[in-house]
């Protein structure tokens, strides 16, 4: 077989993504920490605890891992509850720490992509009513301004809010995230406050930094009716697509938000994205299910034949990534894959998952679609929200008790991809030989 390589454009960003609460440890002043202390919220009553001990100093070690692995970028989040422990106080030591982190990425020749909000709120924000209270917008803007002033000399790639769709739906409709509500009125308010906060933050970042590139990281999940002949399955698929995938991005495009019977005109949010961040994991089928009232009469499944992750949470469906990219083209702005990965402790599936998704990514760049980077979720096993420590997404394995990091084979594969700025037949032969004939036929 002839040797071949799928090359990526020069300057393509290759990195990993993490978030503060999942890796830092001891984030005692946010709503997730409080939520973890109450029984019944997290699987096996797991707690984030010291997590990957980044706040204890191990961020350095992990930045070294990422840099030695050939990654030229890192996406990580800053923790609002550390920076602004109360409405009237800024923690300068925390700001200095984050400054040291972005400076040290620069010293490693890596680009920082900083997420300002990744699911967690300071306790004082929760006490004010969190995302249900529009007051949050003005506080979020002040916090954003503080961060741009503090980190702007090393950062110009910003994600304002990670997965506002997931935050809103899991927190206010499905009760799996704090505050654990099931209330469609709250949901509407939260959606609107999230996009307004994003748009206001977008404006303030641009006011302070002329070179800034600002976006949101959306979780995009292609959802298809399980029985295509069933009008109820088709209705489910279209409602979910509308609320989960379309609602926020279309509102940012048109200045009008609308889902179910909830409508709002928000002209100020129109056009407030310089790029679109896509978090893509799996595509899925949905069925109408009368027995699942709590899930709004829906159940979901993965395409038959797709390999599932360890706990069945995700499936390896790489064709969904190109669908996500094709969908994102309508916004006519650059696209960055801000998360993609799979939970797989033994690393038996991840190598294949990575190769197949990078291949789909290459199909997109090969058509000159404006895809500018890829961030694998994640660098090192970390705290997986309501699923606690039951899922292992890391290129590096974490032994929580000893804080030892162990490299998984996928980390070597990803290093080769990053260094080559491409995926070669030779890599595929070594890491997933079963894919050779489909990826490199003839
Ligand atoms: C979130 C991450 C999370 C990952 C895997 C994404 O939706 O942004 O925080 O760890 O999924 O569950």
mmCIF file of N, CA and C in Angstrom, residues 61-184:
data_model
loop_
_atom_site.group_PDB
_atom_site.id
_atom_site.type_symbol
_atom_site.label_atom_id
_atom_site.label_comp_id
_atom_site.label_asym_id
_atom_site.label_seq_id
_atom_site.Cartn_x
_atom_site.Cartn_y
_atom_site.Cartn_z
ATOM 1 N N UNK A 61 3.093 20.695 35.596
ATOM 2 C CA UNK A 61 3.411 19.360 35.085
ATOM 3 C C UNK A 61 2.530 19.021 33.861
ATOM 4 N N UNK A 62 1.248 19.376 33.961
ATOM 5 C CA UNK A 62 0.336 19.034 32.867
ATOM 6 C C UNK A 62 0.550 19.931 31.643
ATOM 7 N N UNK A 63 0.921 21.177 31.862
ATOM 8 C CA UNK A 63 1.258 22.039 30.724
ATOM 9 C C UNK A 63 2.498 21.463 30.016
ATOM 10 N N UNK A 64 3.441 20.948 30.816
ATOM 11 C CA UNK A 64 4.628 20.324 30.210
ATOM 12 C C UNK A 64 4.222 19.118 29.359
ATOM 13 N N UNK A 65 3.306 18.305 29.902
ATOM 14 C CA UNK A 65 2.871 17.129 29.135
ATOM 15 C C UNK A 65 2.307 17.572 27.785
ATOM 16 N N UNK A 66 1.431 18.575 27.838
ATOM 17 C CA UNK A 66 0.774 19.032 26.607
ATOM 18 C C UNK A 66 1.803 19.587 25.629
ATOM 19 N N UNK A 67 2.749 20.352 26.156
ATOM 20 C CA UNK A 67 3.710 20.981 25.256
ATOM 21 C C UNK A 67 4.686 19.947 24.682
ATOM 22 N N UNK A 68 5.129 19.023 25.540
ATOM 23 C CA UNK A 68 6.036 17.984 25.019
ATOM 24 C C UNK A 68 5.321 17.067 24.028
ATOM 25 N N UNK A 69 3.995 17.025 24.130
ATOM 26 C CA UNK A 69 3.220 16.192 23.205
ATOM 27 C C UNK A 69 2.936 16.930 21.895
ATOM 28 N N UNK A 70 3.573 18.064 21.690
ATOM 29 C CA UNK A 70 3.468 18.725 20.380
ATOM 30 C C UNK A 70 2.236 19.591 20.219
ATOM 31 N N UNK A 71 1.452 19.765 21.289
ATOM 32 C CA UNK A 71 0.251 20.594 21.161
ATOM 33 C C UNK A 71 0.668 22.062 21.095
ATOM 34 N N UNK A 72 0.039 22.805 20.192
ATOM 35 C CA UNK A 72 0.411 24.218 20.063
ATOM 36 C C UNK A 72 -0.627 25.149 20.669
ATOM 37 N N UNK A 73 -1.618 24.572 21.360
ATOM 38 C CA UNK A 73 -2.662 25.389 21.980
ATOM 39 C C UNK A 73 -3.249 24.629 23.163
ATOM 40 N N UNK A 74 -3.824 25.372 24.090
ATOM 41 C CA UNK A 74 -4.524 24.740 25.216
ATOM 42 C C UNK A 74 -5.775 25.544 25.503
ATOM 43 N N UNK A 75 -6.888 24.843 25.637
ATOM 44 C CA UNK A 75 -8.116 25.513 26.059
ATOM 45 C C UNK A 75 -8.330 25.179 27.533
ATOM 46 N N UNK A 76 -8.430 26.192 28.363
ATOM 47 C CA UNK A 76 -8.733 25.954 29.771
ATOM 48 C C UNK A 76 -9.617 27.082 30.278
ATOM 49 N N UNK A 77 -10.232 26.880 31.454
ATOM 50 C CA UNK A 77 -11.133 27.936 31.911
ATOM 51 C C UNK A 77 -10.635 28.560 33.198
ATOM 52 N N UNK A 78 -11.031 29.807 33.395
ATOM 53 C CA UNK A 78 -10.717 30.511 34.628
ATOM 54 C C UNK A 78 -11.965 30.455 35.508
ATOM 55 N N UNK A 79 -11.731 30.424 36.801
ATOM 56 C CA UNK A 79 -12.815 30.140 37.751
ATOM 57 C C UNK A 79 -13.300 31.437 38.398
ATOM 58 N N UNK A 80 -14.501 31.828 37.986
ATOM 59 C CA UNK A 80 -15.082 33.090 38.458
ATOM 60 C C UNK A 80 -15.095 33.152 39.991
ATOM 61 N N UNK A 81 -15.439 32.031 40.635
ATOM 62 C CA UNK A 81 -15.569 32.046 42.101
ATOM 63 C C UNK A 81 -14.234 32.268 42.813
ATOM 64 N N UNK A 82 -13.135 31.985 42.127
ATOM 65 C CA UNK A 82 -11.821 32.279 42.740
ATOM 66 C C UNK A 82 -11.461 33.743 42.530
ATOM 67 N N UNK A 83 -11.775 34.230 41.311
ATOM 68 C CA UNK A 83 -11.347 35.580 40.947
ATOM 69 C C UNK A 83 -12.168 36.632 41.680
ATOM 70 N N UNK A 84 -13.457 36.345 41.817
ATOM 71 C CA UNK A 84 -14.343 37.299 42.495
ATOM 72 C C UNK A 84 -15.085 36.543 43.610
ATOM 73 N N UNK A 85 -14.415 36.351 44.737
ATOM 74 C CA UNK A 85 -15.022 35.536 45.801
ATOM 75 C C UNK A 85 -16.285 36.160 46.397
ATOM 76 N N UNK A 86 -16.423 37.473 46.280
ATOM 77 C CA UNK A 86 -17.681 38.117 46.689
ATOM 78 C C UNK A 86 -17.901 39.283 45.726
ATOM 79 N N UNK A 87 -19.135 39.823 45.655
ATOM 80 C CA UNK A 87 -19.396 40.853 44.632
ATOM 81 C C UNK A 87 -18.462 42.051 44.735
ATOM 82 N N UNK A 88 -17.906 42.270 45.905
ATOM 83 C CA UNK A 88 -17.086 43.478 46.069
ATOM 84 C C UNK A 88 -15.594 43.185 46.191
ATOM 85 N N UNK A 89 -15.194 41.947 45.926
ATOM 86 C CA UNK A 89 -13.764 41.655 46.140
ATOM 87 C C UNK A 89 -13.162 40.889 44.964
ATOM 88 N N UNK A 90 -11.998 41.354 44.516
ATOM 89 C CA UNK A 90 -11.234 40.627 43.503
ATOM 90 C C UNK A 90 -10.058 39.970 44.201
ATOM 91 N N UNK A 91 -9.772 38.734 43.857
ATOM 92 C CA UNK A 91 -8.639 38.051 44.490
ATOM 93 C C UNK A 91 -7.413 38.198 43.585
ATOM 94 N N UNK A 92 -6.517 39.085 43.977
ATOM 95 C CA UNK A 92 -5.377 39.390 43.110
ATOM 96 C C UNK A 92 -4.401 38.232 43.020
ATOM 97 N N UNK A 93 -4.334 37.437 44.066
ATOM 98 C CA UNK A 93 -3.438 36.269 44.005
ATOM 99 C C UNK A 93 -3.956 35.286 42.944
ATOM 100 N N UNK A 94 -5.274 35.122 42.865
ATOM 101 C CA UNK A 94 -5.837 34.221 41.845
ATOM 102 C C UNK A 94 -5.581 34.783 40.444
ATOM 103 N N UNK A 95 -5.771 36.091 40.303
ATOM 104 C CA UNK A 95 -5.503 36.708 38.992
ATOM 105 C C UNK A 95 -4.036 36.507 38.598
ATOM 106 N N UNK A 96 -3.147 36.673 39.581
ATOM 107 C CA UNK A 96 -1.711 36.482 39.294
ATOM 108 C C UNK A 96 -1.431 35.044 38.862
ATOM 109 N N UNK A 97 -2.106 34.122 39.526
ATOM 110 C CA UNK A 97 -1.886 32.707 39.187
ATOM 111 C C UNK A 97 -2.296 32.435 37.724
ATOM 112 N N UNK A 98 -3.468 32.938 37.346
ATOM 113 C CA UNK A 98 -3.904 32.716 35.962
ATOM 114 C C UNK A 98 -2.954 33.425 34.979
ATOM 115 N N UNK A 99 -2.457 34.574 35.411
ATOM 116 C CA UNK A 99 -1.522 35.283 34.549
ATOM 117 C C UNK A 99 -0.259 34.449 34.343
ATOM 118 N N UNK A 100 0.188 33.840 35.436
ATOM 119 C CA UNK A 100 1.378 32.988 35.343
ATOM 120 C C UNK A 100 1.112 31.805 34.386
ATOM 121 N N UNK A 101 -0.118 31.301 34.445
ATOM 122 C CA UNK A 101 -0.445 30.167 33.572
ATOM 123 C C UNK A 101 -0.409 30.554 32.088
ATOM 124 N N UNK A 102 -1.007 31.691 31.762
ATOM 125 C CA UNK A 102 -1.024 32.045 30.333
ATOM 126 C C UNK A 102 0.372 32.476 29.862
ATOM 127 N N UNK A 103 1.122 33.103 30.786
ATOM 128 C CA UNK A 103 2.494 33.463 30.396
ATOM 129 C C UNK A 103 3.306 32.204 30.139
ATOM 130 N N UNK A 104 3.100 31.215 30.987
ATOM 131 C CA UNK A 104 3.913 30.008 30.814
ATOM 132 C C UNK A 104 3.485 29.226 29.555
ATOM 133 N N UNK A 105 2.246 29.386 29.132
ATOM 134 C CA UNK A 105 1.873 28.763 27.845
ATOM 135 C C UNK A 105 2.598 29.458 26.705
ATOM 136 N N UNK A 106 2.635 30.768 26.800
ATOM 137 C CA UNK A 106 3.348 31.547 25.780
ATOM 138 C C UNK A 106 4.821 31.106 25.733
ATOM 139 N N UNK A 107 5.422 30.935 26.915
ATOM 140 C CA UNK A 107 6.828 30.504 26.953
ATOM 141 C C UNK A 107 7.016 29.126 26.317
ATOM 142 N N UNK A 108 5.938 28.335 26.356
ATOM 143 C CA UNK A 108 5.997 27.021 25.714
ATOM 144 C C UNK A 108 5.576 27.101 24.236
ATOM 145 N N UNK A 109 5.430 28.318 23.744
ATOM 146 C CA UNK A 109 4.963 28.536 22.366
ATOM 147 C C UNK A 109 3.581 27.974 22.104
ATOM 148 N N UNK A 110 2.750 28.040 23.129
ATOM 149 C CA UNK A 110 1.380 27.536 22.959
ATOM 150 C C UNK A 110 0.387 28.692 23.043
ATOM 151 N N UNK A 111 -0.690 28.567 22.278
ATOM 152 C CA UNK A 111 -1.732 29.592 22.282
ATOM 153 C C UNK A 111 -2.748 29.260 23.377
ATOM 154 N N UNK A 112 -3.114 30.272 24.152
ATOM 155 C CA UNK A 112 -4.139 30.065 25.190
ATOM 156 C C UNK A 112 -5.510 30.362 24.607
ATOM 157 N N UNK A 113 -6.424 29.439 24.768
ATOM 158 C CA UNK A 113 -7.836 29.743 24.528
ATOM 159 C C UNK A 113 -8.499 29.716 25.898
ATOM 160 N N UNK A 114 -8.971 30.872 26.344
ATOM 161 C CA UNK A 114 -9.492 30.957 27.713
ATOM 162 C C UNK A 114 -11.021 30.991 27.713
ATOM 163 N N UNK A 115 -11.612 30.070 28.468
ATOM 164 C CA UNK A 115 -13.067 30.049 28.667
ATOM 165 C C UNK A 115 -13.375 30.801 29.958
ATOM 166 N N UNK A 116 -14.290 31.754 29.863
ATOM 167 C CA UNK A 116 -14.598 32.561 31.054
ATOM 168 C C UNK A 116 -15.614 31.882 31.962
ATOM 169 N N UNK A 117 -16.479 31.068 31.381
ATOM 170 C CA UNK A 117 -17.505 30.405 32.186
ATOM 171 C C UNK A 117 -17.687 28.978 31.687
ATOM 172 N N UNK A 118 -17.331 28.027 32.544
ATOM 173 C CA UNK A 118 -17.529 26.624 32.168
ATOM 174 C C UNK A 118 -18.361 25.950 33.272
ATOM 175 N N UNK A 119 -19.646 26.164 33.223
ATOM 176 C CA UNK A 119 -20.674 25.552 34.094
ATOM 177 C C UNK A 119 -20.737 26.066 35.536
ATOM 178 N N UNK A 120 -19.655 26.608 36.100
ATOM 179 C CA UNK A 120 -19.707 26.930 37.535
ATOM 180 C C UNK A 120 -19.961 28.413 37.790
ATOM 181 N N UNK A 121 -20.727 28.676 38.857
ATOM 182 C CA UNK A 121 -20.981 30.055 39.287
ATOM 183 C C UNK A 121 -20.496 30.232 40.718
ATOM 184 N N UNK A 122 -20.011 31.438 41.059
ATOM 185 C CA UNK A 122 -19.714 31.695 42.476
ATOM 186 C C UNK A 122 -20.984 31.499 43.311
ATOM 187 N N UNK A 123 -20.810 31.100 44.563
ATOM 188 C CA UNK A 123 -21.972 30.908 45.452
ATOM 189 C C UNK A 123 -22.807 32.190 45.555
ATOM 190 N N UNK A 124 -22.130 33.336 45.601
ATOM 191 C CA UNK A 124 -22.906 34.585 45.748
ATOM 192 C C UNK A 124 -23.778 34.851 44.523
ATOM 193 N N UNK A 125 -23.354 34.364 43.365
ATOM 194 C CA UNK A 125 -24.182 34.509 42.155
ATOM 195 C C UNK A 125 -25.411 33.600 42.288
ATOM 196 N N UNK A 126 -25.190 32.383 42.774
ATOM 197 C CA UNK A 126 -26.309 31.453 42.981
ATOM 198 C C UNK A 126 -27.304 32.060 43.967
ATOM 199 N N UNK A 127 -26.779 32.666 45.018
ATOM 200 C CA UNK A 127 -27.676 33.253 46.030
ATOM 201 C C UNK A 127 -28.507 34.404 45.473
ATOM 202 N N UNK A 128 -27.970 35.049 44.434
ATOM 203 C CA UNK A 128 -28.716 36.139 43.775
ATOM 204 C C UNK A 128 -29.794 35.609 42.830
ATOM 205 N N UNK A 129 -29.790 34.299 42.605
ATOM 206 C CA UNK A 129 -30.758 33.730 41.656
ATOM 207 C C UNK A 129 -30.078 33.199 40.400
ATOM 208 N N UNK A 130 -28.750 33.226 40.357
ATOM 209 C CA UNK A 130 -27.985 32.629 39.252
ATOM 210 C C UNK A 130 -28.436 33.152 37.895
ATOM 211 N N UNK A 131 -28.535 32.256 36.926
ATOM 212 C CA UNK A 131 -28.850 32.658 35.551
ATOM 213 C C UNK A 131 -30.307 33.037 35.345
ATOM 214 N N UNK A 132 -31.130 32.833 36.393
ATOM 215 C CA UNK A 132 -32.533 33.253 36.265
ATOM 216 C C UNK A 132 -32.688 34.756 36.473
ATOM 217 N N UNK A 133 -31.698 35.349 37.123
ATOM 218 C CA UNK A 133 -31.782 36.778 37.443
ATOM 219 C C UNK A 133 -30.913 37.572 36.461
ATOM 220 N N UNK A 134 -31.538 38.509 35.758
ATOM 221 C CA UNK A 134 -30.766 39.227 34.730
ATOM 222 C C UNK A 134 -29.643 40.099 35.297
ATOM 223 N N UNK A 135 -29.665 40.305 36.620
ATOM 224 C CA UNK A 135 -28.556 41.027 37.272
ATOM 225 C C UNK A 135 -27.204 40.367 36.982
ATOM 226 N N UNK A 136 -27.243 39.071 36.736
ATOM 227 C CA UNK A 136 -25.993 38.331 36.505
ATOM 228 C C UNK A 136 -25.215 38.937 35.327
ATOM 229 N N UNK A 137 -25.929 39.530 34.385
ATOM 230 C CA UNK A 137 -25.272 40.021 33.167
ATOM 231 C C UNK A 137 -24.245 41.099 33.518
ATOM 232 N N UNK A 138 -24.674 42.030 34.355
ATOM 233 C CA UNK A 138 -23.742 43.123 34.655
ATOM 234 C C UNK A 138 -22.530 42.614 35.430
ATOM 235 N N UNK A 139 -22.755 41.631 36.309
ATOM 236 C CA UNK A 139 -21.613 41.066 37.050
ATOM 237 C C UNK A 139 -20.699 40.276 36.114
ATOM 238 N N UNK A 140 -21.291 39.557 35.176
ATOM 239 C CA UNK A 140 -20.475 38.769 34.246
ATOM 240 C C UNK A 140 -19.612 39.687 33.376
ATOM 241 N N UNK A 141 -20.180 40.827 33.018
ATOM 242 C CA UNK A 141 -19.423 41.783 32.196
ATOM 243 C C UNK A 141 -18.243 42.357 32.979
ATOM 244 N N UNK A 142 -18.475 42.681 34.261
ATOM 245 C CA UNK A 142 -17.371 43.218 35.071
ATOM 246 C C UNK A 142 -16.266 42.183 35.228
ATOM 247 N N UNK A 143 -16.685 40.974 35.454
ATOM 248 C CA UNK A 143 -15.714 39.876 35.593
ATOM 249 C C UNK A 143 -14.934 39.690 34.282
ATOM 250 N N UNK A 144 -15.649 39.752 33.171
ATOM 251 C CA UNK A 144 -14.992 39.619 31.867
ATOM 252 C C UNK A 144 -13.955 40.724 31.675
ATOM 253 N N UNK A 145 -14.380 41.930 31.991
ATOM 254 C CA UNK A 145 -13.478 43.073 31.845
ATOM 255 C C UNK A 145 -12.206 42.859 32.680
ATOM 256 N N UNK A 146 -12.400 42.398 33.920
ATOM 257 C CA UNK A 146 -11.261 42.140 34.801
ATOM 258 C C UNK A 146 -10.314 41.113 34.171
ATOM 259 N N UNK A 147 -10.897 40.086 33.571
ATOM 260 C CA UNK A 147 -10.060 39.023 33.001
ATOM 261 C C UNK A 147 -9.291 39.516 31.776
ATOM 262 N N UNK A 148 -9.943 40.328 30.953
ATOM 263 C CA UNK A 148 -9.244 40.824 29.759
ATOM 264 C C UNK A 148 -8.116 41.765 30.183
ATOM 265 N N UNK A 149 -8.394 42.598 31.195
ATOM 266 C CA UNK A 149 -7.331 43.483 31.689
ATOM 267 C C UNK A 149 -6.180 42.663 32.275
ATOM 268 N N UNK A 150 -6.530 41.571 32.948
ATOM 269 C CA UNK A 150 -5.483 40.786 33.623
ATOM 270 C C UNK A 150 -4.700 39.897 32.656
ATOM 271 N N UNK A 151 -5.372 39.327 31.674
ATOM 272 C CA UNK A 151 -4.701 38.311 30.838
ATOM 273 C C UNK A 151 -4.484 38.739 29.397
ATOM 274 N N UNK A 152 -5.011 39.916 29.062
ATOM 275 C CA UNK A 152 -5.028 40.333 27.652
ATOM 276 C C UNK A 152 -3.665 40.426 26.989
ATOM 277 N N UNK A 153 -2.597 40.569 27.796
ATOM 278 C CA UNK A 153 -1.275 40.644 27.144
ATOM 279 C C UNK A 153 -0.857 39.281 26.578
ATOM 280 N N UNK A 154 -1.486 38.200 27.056
ATOM 281 C CA UNK A 154 -1.129 36.870 26.538
ATOM 282 C C UNK A 154 -2.285 36.122 25.854
ATOM 283 N N UNK A 155 -3.483 36.678 25.932
ATOM 284 C CA UNK A 155 -4.655 35.930 25.416
ATOM 285 C C UNK A 155 -5.462 36.814 24.483
ATOM 286 N N UNK A 156 -5.794 36.316 23.302
ATOM 287 C CA UNK A 156 -6.798 37.031 22.507
ATOM 288 C C UNK A 156 -7.862 36.088 21.923
ATOM 289 N N UNK A 157 -7.821 34.835 22.372
ATOM 290 C CA UNK A 157 -8.809 33.849 21.911
ATOM 291 C C UNK A 157 -9.693 33.489 23.107
ATOM 292 N N UNK A 158 -10.947 33.942 23.059
ATOM 293 C CA UNK A 158 -11.826 33.833 24.229
ATOM 294 C C UNK A 158 -13.081 33.027 23.913
ATOM 295 N N UNK A 159 -13.446 32.162 24.851
ATOM 296 C CA UNK A 159 -14.784 31.557 24.847
ATOM 297 C C UNK A 159 -15.519 32.205 26.010
ATOM 298 N N UNK A 160 -16.619 32.851 25.740
ATOM 299 C CA UNK A 160 -17.338 33.493 26.847
ATOM 300 C C UNK A 160 -17.983 32.430 27.735
ATOM 301 N N UNK A 161 -18.835 31.590 27.113
ATOM 302 C CA UNK A 161 -19.605 30.626 27.916
ATOM 303 C C UNK A 161 -19.527 29.254 27.243
ATOM 304 N N UNK A 162 -19.190 28.254 28.034
ATOM 305 C CA UNK A 162 -19.159 26.901 27.509
ATOM 306 C C UNK A 162 -20.563 26.294 27.522
ATOM 307 N N UNK A 163 -20.975 25.778 26.382
ATOM 308 C CA UNK A 163 -22.217 25.008 26.251
ATOM 309 C C UNK A 163 -23.404 25.621 26.990
ATOM 310 N N UNK A 164 -23.792 26.861 26.609
ATOM 311 C CA UNK A 164 -24.961 27.433 27.283
ATOM 312 C C UNK A 164 -26.202 26.546 27.121
ATOM 313 N N UNK A 165 -26.256 25.803 25.985
ATOM 314 C CA UNK A 165 -27.417 24.922 25.783
ATOM 315 C C UNK A 165 -27.465 23.815 26.830
ATOM 316 N N UNK A 166 -26.302 23.233 27.145
ATOM 317 C CA UNK A 166 -26.255 22.146 28.139
ATOM 318 C C UNK A 166 -26.538 22.712 29.528
ATOM 319 N N UNK A 167 -25.885 23.832 29.837
ATOM 320 C CA UNK A 167 -26.077 24.451 31.158
ATOM 321 C C UNK A 167 -27.574 24.722 31.401
ATOM 322 N N UNK A 168 -28.233 25.318 30.404
ATOM 323 C CA UNK A 168 -29.643 25.689 30.581
ATOM 324 C C UNK A 168 -30.526 24.439 30.692
ATOM 325 N N UNK A 169 -30.347 23.503 29.779
ATOM 326 C CA UNK A 169 -31.265 22.352 29.752
ATOM 327 C C UNK A 169 -31.029 21.398 30.924
ATOM 328 N N UNK A 170 -29.766 21.140 31.246
ATOM 329 C CA UNK A 170 -29.506 20.207 32.337
ATOM 330 C C UNK A 170 -29.793 20.837 33.708
ATOM 331 N N UNK A 171 -29.640 22.143 33.802
ATOM 332 C CA UNK A 171 -29.871 22.815 35.084
ATOM 333 C C UNK A 171 -31.330 23.192 35.319
ATOM 334 N N UNK A 172 -32.065 23.511 34.235
ATOM 335 C CA UNK A 172 -33.384 24.112 34.422
ATOM 336 C C UNK A 172 -34.531 23.312 33.799
ATOM 337 N N UNK A 173 -34.221 22.228 33.052
ATOM 338 C CA UNK A 173 -35.306 21.420 32.491
ATOM 339 C C UNK A 173 -35.167 19.956 32.895
ATOM 340 N N UNK A 174 -33.935 19.482 33.019
ATOM 341 C CA UNK A 174 -33.746 18.047 33.277
ATOM 342 C C UNK A 174 -33.196 17.765 34.682
ATOM 343 N N UNK A 175 -32.913 18.808 35.431
ATOM 344 C CA UNK A 175 -32.523 18.698 36.848
ATOM 345 C C UNK A 175 -31.297 17.815 37.086
ATOM 346 N N UNK A 176 -30.391 17.787 36.135
ATOM 347 C CA UNK A 176 -29.179 16.982 36.368
ATOM 348 C C UNK A 176 -27.986 17.824 36.814
ATOM 349 N N UNK A 177 -28.051 19.115 36.538
ATOM 350 C CA UNK A 177 -27.035 20.075 36.968
ATOM 351 C C UNK A 177 -27.704 21.016 37.986
ATOM 352 N N UNK A 178 -26.902 21.673 38.839
ATOM 353 C CA UNK A 178 -27.521 22.678 39.697
ATOM 354 C C UNK A 178 -28.114 23.806 38.841
ATOM 355 N N UNK A 179 -29.221 24.426 39.235
ATOM 356 C CA UNK A 179 -29.912 24.281 40.522
ATOM 357 C C UNK A 179 -30.937 23.146 40.552
ATOM 358 N N UNK A 180 -30.919 22.249 39.579
ATOM 359 C CA UNK A 180 -31.793 21.079 39.638
ATOM 360 C C UNK A 180 -33.264 21.380 39.409
ATOM 361 N N UNK A 181 -33.546 22.313 38.505
ATOM 362 C CA UNK A 181 -34.959 22.687 38.271
ATOM 363 C C UNK A 181 -35.548 21.981 37.053
ATOM 364 N N UNK A 182 -36.892 21.962 37.048
ATOM 365 C CA UNK A 182 -37.637 21.512 35.861
ATOM 366 C C UNK A 182 -38.725 22.547 35.624
ATOM 367 N N UNK A 183 -38.352 23.627 34.969
ATOM 368 C CA UNK A 183 -39.294 24.728 34.864
ATOM 369 C C UNK A 183 -39.061 25.465 33.548
ATOM 370 N N UNK A 184 -40.027 25.331 32.635
ATOM 371 C CA UNK A 184 -39.814 25.884 31.295
ATOM 372 C C UNK A 184 -39.793 27.414 31.280
#
